[in-house]
Amino acid sequence: MSVPAKADRPMTDAEIVEAYLTASMIPDPDAAAAYMKPGTVITFTGGREFDHPRGPTGFNAKRYRWVKKKMDRFDVCPGTDETVVYSVGTLYGEWMDGTPFEDNRYVDRFVVRGGQIVKMDVWNDSAERILVQRGIEA
């Protein structure tokens, strides 16, 4: 699959990652999948592995009433055959009980090769925040 052009030029690797994240926040996992090579492994929080953006979308639906990302920056690390792109920012939304939250740190690491995401790793502070909500200091 070719990557959509932006102003008559191919998208940069950071733009591919931003487009993926934007689609995944709608949530539209099928639109997000257009930016990934089929079968890409998404390693989500807690080491959960998914092979399609539907996996994280389904997981998030059990944890949050809704959740969005405030994408503060993209750190781009070009390599010979691939680029590593980090998206760094915070999550905001509502827990399942309707309690709002914000400033929940996240880091997503993407490997982009040939205009497609081929690997994604996700980390955030949600589990820590859930422990605090339940009065658990671990």
XYZ file of N, CA, C and O in Angstrom:
552
model
N 0.851 -1.181 0.000
C 0.000 0.000 0.000
C 0.882 1.224 0.000
O 1.850 1.316 0.739
N 0.566 2.178 -0.803
C 1.349 3.407 -0.827
C 0.825 4.369 0.232
O -0.341 4.354 0.590
N 1.723 5.200 0.712
C 1.378 6.187 1.733
C 0.766 7.398 1.031
O 1.263 7.837 0.003
N -0.330 7.944 1.576
C -0.954 9.114 0.953
C 0.039 10.267 0.853
O 0.860 10.482 1.731
N -0.038 10.998 -0.239
C 0.848 12.151 -0.424
C 0.322 13.336 0.369
O -0.870 13.460 0.608
N 1.212 14.179 0.785
C 0.851 15.394 1.493
C 1.466 16.526 0.698
O 2.687 16.621 0.599
N 0.641 17.367 0.094
C 1.103 18.482 -0.740
C 2.026 17.972 -1.845
O 3.109 18.493 -2.057
N 1.586 16.930 -2.529
C 2.314 16.347 -3.662
C 3.695 15.817 -3.295
O 4.617 15.840 -4.110
N 3.859 15.350 -2.083
C 5.106 14.710 -1.686
C 4.767 13.563 -0.739
O 3.731 13.586 -0.069
N 5.617 12.572 -0.674
C 5.357 11.496 0.299
C 5.405 12.047 1.729
O 6.105 13.021 2.005
N 4.657 11.426 2.597
C 4.666 11.827 4.001
C 6.010 11.485 4.628
O 6.623 10.473 4.285
N 6.457 12.318 5.555
C 7.657 11.974 6.320
C 7.286 10.862 7.301
O 6.099 10.606 7.570
N 8.308 10.223 7.863
C 8.044 9.160 8.833
C 7.300 9.691 10.053
O 6.392 9.035 10.567
N 7.627 10.885 10.509
C 6.905 11.479 11.641
C 5.454 11.771 11.270
O 4.545 11.581 12.099
N 5.198 12.207 10.037
C 3.818 12.461 9.594
C 3.022 11.161 9.512
O 1.822 11.141 9.819
N 3.671 10.081 9.118
C 3.005 8.769 9.088
C 2.575 8.379 10.492
O 1.438 7.960 10.723
N 3.475 8.547 11.454
C 3.161 8.220 12.853
C 2.039 9.117 13.371
O 1.091 8.638 13.999
N 2.111 10.405 13.093
C 1.061 11.327 13.544
C -0.288 10.960 12.926
O -1.318 10.978 13.610
N -0.308 10.611 11.644
C -1.559 10.212 10.983
C -2.111 8.932 11.595
O -3.325 8.805 11.810
N -1.231 7.982 11.896
C -1.659 6.745 12.550
C -2.303 7.067 13.904
O -3.404 6.581 14.215
N -1.617 7.859 14.712
C -2.138 8.179 16.049
C -3.450 8.949 15.969
O -4.372 8.696 16.748
N -3.548 9.868 15.036
C -4.787 10.638 14.865
C -5.951 9.714 14.516
O -7.033 9.814 15.110
N -5.746 8.794 13.584
C -6.802 7.838 13.215
C -7.144 6.931 14.390
O -8.313 6.628 14.632
N -6.134 6.514 15.143
C -6.402 5.594 16.250
C -7.166 6.272 17.380
O -7.883 5.609 18.130
N -7.056 7.601 17.497
C -7.782 8.317 18.552
C -9.238 8.570 18.205
O -10.017 8.918 19.088
N -9.645 8.410 16.959
C -11.034 8.707 16.576
C -12.009 7.857 17.387
O -12.993 8.437 17.868
N -11.956 6.609 17.640
C -11.013 5.633 17.116
C -11.501 5.026 15.790
O -12.660 4.648 15.664
N -10.579 4.928 14.854
C -10.831 4.262 13.579
C -9.658 3.327 13.306
O -8.727 3.674 12.571
N -9.683 2.142 13.934
C -8.532 1.239 13.804
C -8.260 0.799 12.372
O -7.103 0.560 12.017
N -9.283 0.726 11.535
C -9.038 0.329 10.146
C -8.311 1.432 9.385
O -7.410 1.157 8.586
N -8.670 2.691 9.620
C -7.937 3.795 8.997
C -6.501 3.841 9.528
O -5.555 4.078 8.767
N -6.330 3.598 10.824
C -4.983 3.569 11.408
C -4.141 2.466 10.772
O -2.953 2.652 10.493
N -4.761 1.324 10.511
C -4.045 0.181 9.930
C -3.475 0.499 8.553
O -2.501 -0.137 8.129
N -4.029 1.478 7.862
C -3.521 1.846 6.536
C -2.078 2.343 6.603
O -1.376 2.322 5.588
N -1.624 2.754 7.777
C -0.257 3.254 7.937
C 0.699 2.173 8.425
O 1.881 2.454 8.635
N 0.182 0.952 8.612
C 0.988 -0.147 9.127
C 1.126 -1.253 8.100
O 0.183 -1.546 7.366
N 2.269 -1.893 8.122
C 2.441 -3.104 7.323
C 1.568 -4.178 7.969
O 1.556 -4.330 9.198
N 0.793 -4.934 7.184
C -0.047 -5.985 7.776
C 0.780 -6.946 8.633
O 1.902 -7.312 8.271
N 0.222 -7.277 9.796
C 0.901 -8.187 10.712
C 1.889 -7.520 11.648
O 2.561 -8.197 12.428
N 1.973 -6.202 11.596
C 2.870 -5.477 12.492
C 2.530 -5.814 13.936
O 1.360 -5.862 14.310
N 3.565 -6.034 14.738
C 3.348 -6.324 16.156
C 3.280 -5.003 16.918
O 4.184 -4.173 16.826
N 2.184 -4.832 17.647
C 1.995 -3.690 18.540
C 2.147 -4.239 19.952
O 1.334 -5.059 20.394
N 3.207 -3.843 20.644
C 3.403 -4.263 22.035
C 2.867 -3.149 22.907
O 3.416 -2.046 22.961
N 1.745 -3.451 23.564
C 1.012 -2.462 24.336
C 1.443 -2.515 25.791
O 2.244 -3.365 26.199
N 0.886 -1.638 26.611
C 1.210 -1.605 28.029
C 1.046 -2.995 28.632
O 0.175 -3.760 28.235
N 1.933 -3.322 29.573
C 1.870 -4.624 30.220
C 2.383 -5.756 29.342
O 2.227 -6.926 29.683
N 2.987 -5.438 28.194
C 3.522 -6.475 27.312
C 2.483 -7.178 26.459
O 2.787 -8.191 25.823
N 1.268 -6.646 26.407
C 0.220 -7.250 25.570
C 0.581 -7.053 24.107
O 0.943 -5.951 23.710
N 0.443 -8.086 23.295
C 0.773 -7.983 21.875
C -0.471 -8.082 21.018
O -1.332 -8.935 21.257
N -0.541 -7.204 20.021
C -1.643 -7.182 19.062
C -1.048 -7.118 17.656
O 0.056 -6.619 17.468
N -1.826 -7.589 16.664
C -1.343 -7.546 15.281
C -2.178 -6.617 14.402
O -2.040 -6.623 13.186
N -3.018 -5.815 15.041
C -3.858 -4.848 14.313
C -4.271 -3.772 15.311
O -4.446 -4.060 16.509
N -4.462 -2.535 14.866
C -4.896 -1.471 15.777
C -6.225 -1.755 16.486
O -6.534 -1.114 17.498
N -7.013 -2.711 16.018
C -8.244 -3.075 16.733
C -7.927 -3.585 18.142
O -8.734 -3.428 19.062
N -6.760 -4.213 18.313
C -6.386 -4.747 19.631
C -6.273 -3.662 20.685
O -6.960 -3.718 21.715
N -5.422 -2.656 20.469
C -5.351 -1.574 21.455
C -6.670 -0.822 21.617
O -7.023 -0.419 22.724
N -7.421 -0.651 20.533
C -8.718 0.039 20.633
C -9.644 -0.733 21.564
O -10.300 -0.146 22.435
N -9.692 -2.048 21.410
C -10.526 -2.885 22.278
C -10.056 -2.855 23.726
O -10.866 -2.801 24.655
N -8.743 -2.890 23.924
C -8.202 -2.827 25.277
C -8.548 -1.497 25.926
O -8.997 -1.449 27.072
N -8.346 -0.400 25.194
C -8.657 0.927 25.744
C -10.129 1.063 26.102
O -10.473 1.747 27.067
N -11.007 0.413 25.348
C -12.447 0.482 25.630
C -12.791 -0.151 26.969
O -13.821 0.177 27.564
N -11.932 -1.031 27.484
C -12.151 -1.644 28.797
C -11.564 -0.803 29.925
O -11.955 -0.942 31.073
N -10.600 0.051 29.600
C -9.893 0.831 30.615
C -10.417 2.257 30.741
O -10.435 2.826 31.818
N -10.819 2.845 29.604
C -11.232 4.245 29.578
C -12.626 4.382 28.981
O -12.974 3.673 28.042
N -13.393 5.354 29.471
C -14.636 5.733 28.797
C -14.266 6.370 27.455
O -14.879 6.109 26.444
N -13.228 7.208 27.491
C -12.602 7.739 26.282
C -11.205 8.219 26.653
O -10.928 8.534 27.808
N -10.324 8.224 25.650
C -8.948 8.661 25.872
C -8.402 9.285 24.588
O -8.742 8.839 23.491
N -7.622 10.339 24.746
C -6.971 11.021 23.626
C -5.524 11.307 24.010
O -5.167 11.306 25.190
N -4.730 11.609 23.001
C -3.325 11.950 23.222
C -3.088 13.408 22.894
O -3.548 13.903 21.878
N -2.362 14.069 23.768
C -1.810 15.390 23.466
C -0.371 15.097 23.039
O 0.477 14.782 23.873
N -0.134 15.161 21.746
C 1.172 14.825 21.195
C 2.075 16.047 21.311
O 1.924 17.008 20.573
N 2.988 16.007 22.264
C 3.862 17.157 22.495
C 4.993 17.243 21.478
O 5.357 18.323 21.055
N 5.572 16.093 21.122
C 6.686 16.139 20.165
C 6.910 14.762 19.546
O 6.454 13.742 20.058
N 7.645 14.794 18.455
C 8.083 13.581 17.777
C 9.606 13.633 17.699
O 10.163 14.598 17.171
N 10.251 12.623 18.250
C 11.700 12.509 18.159
C 11.993 11.514 17.048
O 11.535 10.352 17.111
N 12.729 11.942 16.037
C 12.978 11.137 14.851
C 14.442 10.708 14.838
O 15.344 11.559 14.916
N 14.651 9.403 14.755
C 15.992 8.821 14.752
C 16.180 8.040 13.454
O 15.813 6.859 13.372
N 16.723 8.688 12.412
C 16.874 8.005 11.132
C 17.993 6.964 11.179
O 19.008 7.165 11.841
N 17.758 5.867 10.481
C 18.764 4.818 10.346
C 18.989 4.527 8.880
O 18.434 5.202 8.008
N 19.768 3.513 8.604
C 20.087 3.166 7.223
C 18.861 2.676 6.467
O 18.560 3.164 5.380
N 18.132 1.715 7.055
C 16.984 1.114 6.368
C 15.643 1.415 7.026
O 14.606 0.986 6.524
N 15.679 2.076 8.164
C 14.439 2.353 8.892
C 14.632 3.589 9.749
O 15.751 4.026 9.982
N 13.517 4.105 10.211
C 13.531 5.268 11.092
C 12.770 4.901 12.354
O 11.711 4.273 12.287
N 13.304 5.289 13.504
C 12.589 5.137 14.760
C 12.007 6.503 15.103
O 12.714 7.512 15.075
N 10.696 6.523 15.357
C 10.000 7.758 15.707
C 9.361 7.563 17.081
O 8.614 6.598 17.281
N 9.677 8.456 17.990
C 9.052 8.461 19.311
C 8.004 9.567 19.335
O 8.292 10.704 18.962
N 6.813 9.227 19.790
C 5.789 10.224 20.066
C 5.726 10.345 21.583
O 5.517 9.349 22.288
N 5.923 11.563 22.078
C 5.969 11.811 23.518
C 4.899 12.836 23.853
O 4.762 13.852 23.163
N 4.144 12.574 24.906
C 3.108 13.520 25.301
C 2.354 13.028 26.516
O 2.905 12.315 27.349
N 1.090 13.419 26.571
C 0.251 13.027 27.700
C -1.112 12.546 27.199
O -1.579 12.935 26.132
N -1.718 11.688 27.994
C -3.077 11.217 27.746
C -4.044 12.043 28.577
O -3.715 12.495 29.682
N -5.247 12.206 28.050
C -6.329 12.817 28.815
C -7.620 12.115 28.414
O -7.711 11.520 27.340
N -8.602 12.148 29.301
C -9.864 11.486 29.007
C -10.671 11.254 30.260
O -10.614 12.039 31.205
N -11.410 10.132 30.256
C -12.218 9.746 31.422
C -12.009 8.272 31.704
O -11.993 7.445 30.787
N -11.863 7.962 32.997
C -11.840 6.567 33.418
C -13.240 5.994 33.224
O -14.205 6.727 32.992
N -13.367 4.713 33.359
C -14.663 4.057 33.149
C -15.752 4.577 34.091
O -16.917 4.574 33.740
N -15.356 5.059 35.276
C -16.361 5.572 36.222
C -16.750 7.022 35.935
O -17.516 7.618 36.685
N -16.190 7.600 34.856
C -16.515 8.971 34.484
C -15.582 10.016 35.057
O -15.719 11.203 34.748
N -14.629 9.603 35.895
C -13.672 10.549 36.462
C -12.716 11.027 35.375
O -12.079 10.208 34.701
N -12.604 12.351 35.203
C -11.675 12.854 34.188
C -10.226 12.736 34.651
O -9.942 12.706 35.850
N -9.312 12.664 33.695
C -7.889 12.686 33.996
C -7.167 13.443 32.884
O -7.685 13.614 31.782
N -5.954 13.878 33.208
C -5.089 14.546 32.233
C -3.655 14.398 32.710
O -3.395 13.871 33.803
N -2.718 14.838 31.875
C -1.292 14.819 32.216
C -0.757 13.428 32.539
O 0.171 13.275 33.326
N -1.339 12.404 31.922
C -0.896 11.016 32.075
C 0.181 10.773 31.006
O -0.123 10.700 29.823
N 1.433 10.695 31.430
C 2.547 10.617 30.477
C 2.468 9.359 29.601
O 2.079 8.295 30.072
N 2.887 9.515 28.336
C 3.027 8.367 27.444
C 4.250 8.542 26.555
O 4.705 9.668 26.300
N 4.775 7.416 26.108
C 5.797 7.363 25.067
C 5.405 6.218 24.149
O 5.172 5.084 24.603
N 5.297 6.508 22.861
C 5.073 5.475 21.845
C 6.306 5.441 20.965
O 6.783 6.488 20.509
N 6.812 4.250 20.713
C 7.990 4.074 19.858
C 7.559 3.325 18.599
O 6.956 2.258 18.693
N 7.855 3.898 17.458
C 7.499 3.307 16.168
C 8.760 3.040 15.359
O 9.700 3.843 15.383
N 8.745 1.946 14.615
C 9.757 1.697 13.595
C 9.038 1.827 12.263
O 8.013 1.179 12.027
N 9.567 2.718 11.394
C 8.976 2.973 10.081
C 9.981 2.533 9.024
O 11.154 2.928 9.073
N 9.502 1.716 8.109
C 10.350 1.217 7.023
C 9.560 1.264 5.726
O 8.442 0.751 5.673
N 10.130 1.886 4.709
C 9.476 1.927 3.408
C 8.118 2.607 3.439
O 7.209 2.226 2.709
N 7.955 3.626 4.292
C 6.702 4.370 4.351
C 5.590 3.696 5.134
O 4.446 4.150 5.080
N 5.921 2.627 5.885
C 4.906 1.952 6.710
C 5.468 1.673 8.098
O 6.668 1.387 8.258
N 4.591 1.713 9.087
C 4.965 1.335 10.446
C 5.116 -0.183 10.467
O 4.225 -0.906 10.010
N 6.248 -0.663 10.997
C 6.489 -2.112 11.056
C 6.594 -2.620 12.492
O 6.638 -3.833 12.720
N 6.626 -1.706 13.471
C 6.639 -2.087 14.880
C 6.192 -0.895 15.705
O 6.496 0.247 15.374
N 5.482 -1.185 16.782
C 5.029 -0.139 17.697
C 5.113 -0.663 19.123
O 4.725 -1.794 19.397
N 5.647 0.167 20.020
C 5.700 -0.141 21.453
C 5.056 1.017 22.200
O 5.282 2.186 21.854
N 4.268 0.700 23.236
C 3.474 1.699 23.958
C 3.758 1.618 25.455
O 3.706 0.525 26.033
N 4.039 2.785 26.053
C 4.185 2.890 27.504
C 3.409 4.107 27.989
O 3.387 5.139 27.322
N 2.759 3.976 29.170
C 2.116 5.135 29.794
C 1.946 4.882 31.284
O 2.216 3.782 31.775
N 1.517 5.921 31.999
C 1.381 5.856 33.459
C -0.002 5.423 33.934
O -0.292 5.527 35.127
N -0.860 4.924 33.056
C -2.233 4.594 33.461
C -2.290 3.581 34.589
O -3.065 3.751 35.541
N -1.501 2.523 34.525
C -1.548 1.497 35.582
C -1.165 2.097 36.934
O -1.786 1.781 37.956
N -0.156 2.964 36.945
C 0.236 3.634 38.187
C -0.908 4.473 38.739
O -1.179 4.480 39.931
N -1.589 5.166 37.846
C -2.700 6.014 38.280
C -3.861 5.172 38.813
O -4.524 5.573 39.769
N -4.115 4.041 38.201
C -5.179 3.154 38.676
C -4.832 2.634 40.070
O -5.708 2.558 40.955
N -3.572 2.273 40.308
C -3.162 1.826 41.638
C -3.417 2.916 42.674
O -3.960 2.650 43.750
N -3.038 4.153 42.358
C -3.237 5.280 43.289
C -4.719 5.469 43.566
O -5.130 5.683 44.715
N -5.549 5.372 42.507
C -7.017 5.511 42.694
C -7.527 4.495 43.703
O -8.468 4.767 44.444
N -6.924 3.331 43.719
C -7.378 2.240 44.605
C -6.646 2.236 45.929
O -6.778 1.300 46.702
N -5.834 3.267 46.184
C -5.141 3.381 47.462
C -3.968 2.434 47.615
O -3.556 2.133 48.730
N -3.413 1.983 46.503
C -2.299 1.037 46.542
C -1.019 1.771 46.192
O -0.909 2.381 45.135
N -0.060 1.720 47.101
C 1.257 2.282 46.806
C 2.176 1.111 46.570
O 2.486 0.348 47.488
N 2.601 0.947 45.323
C 3.463 -0.193 45.004
C 4.741 0.274 44.347
O 4.833 1.307 43.776
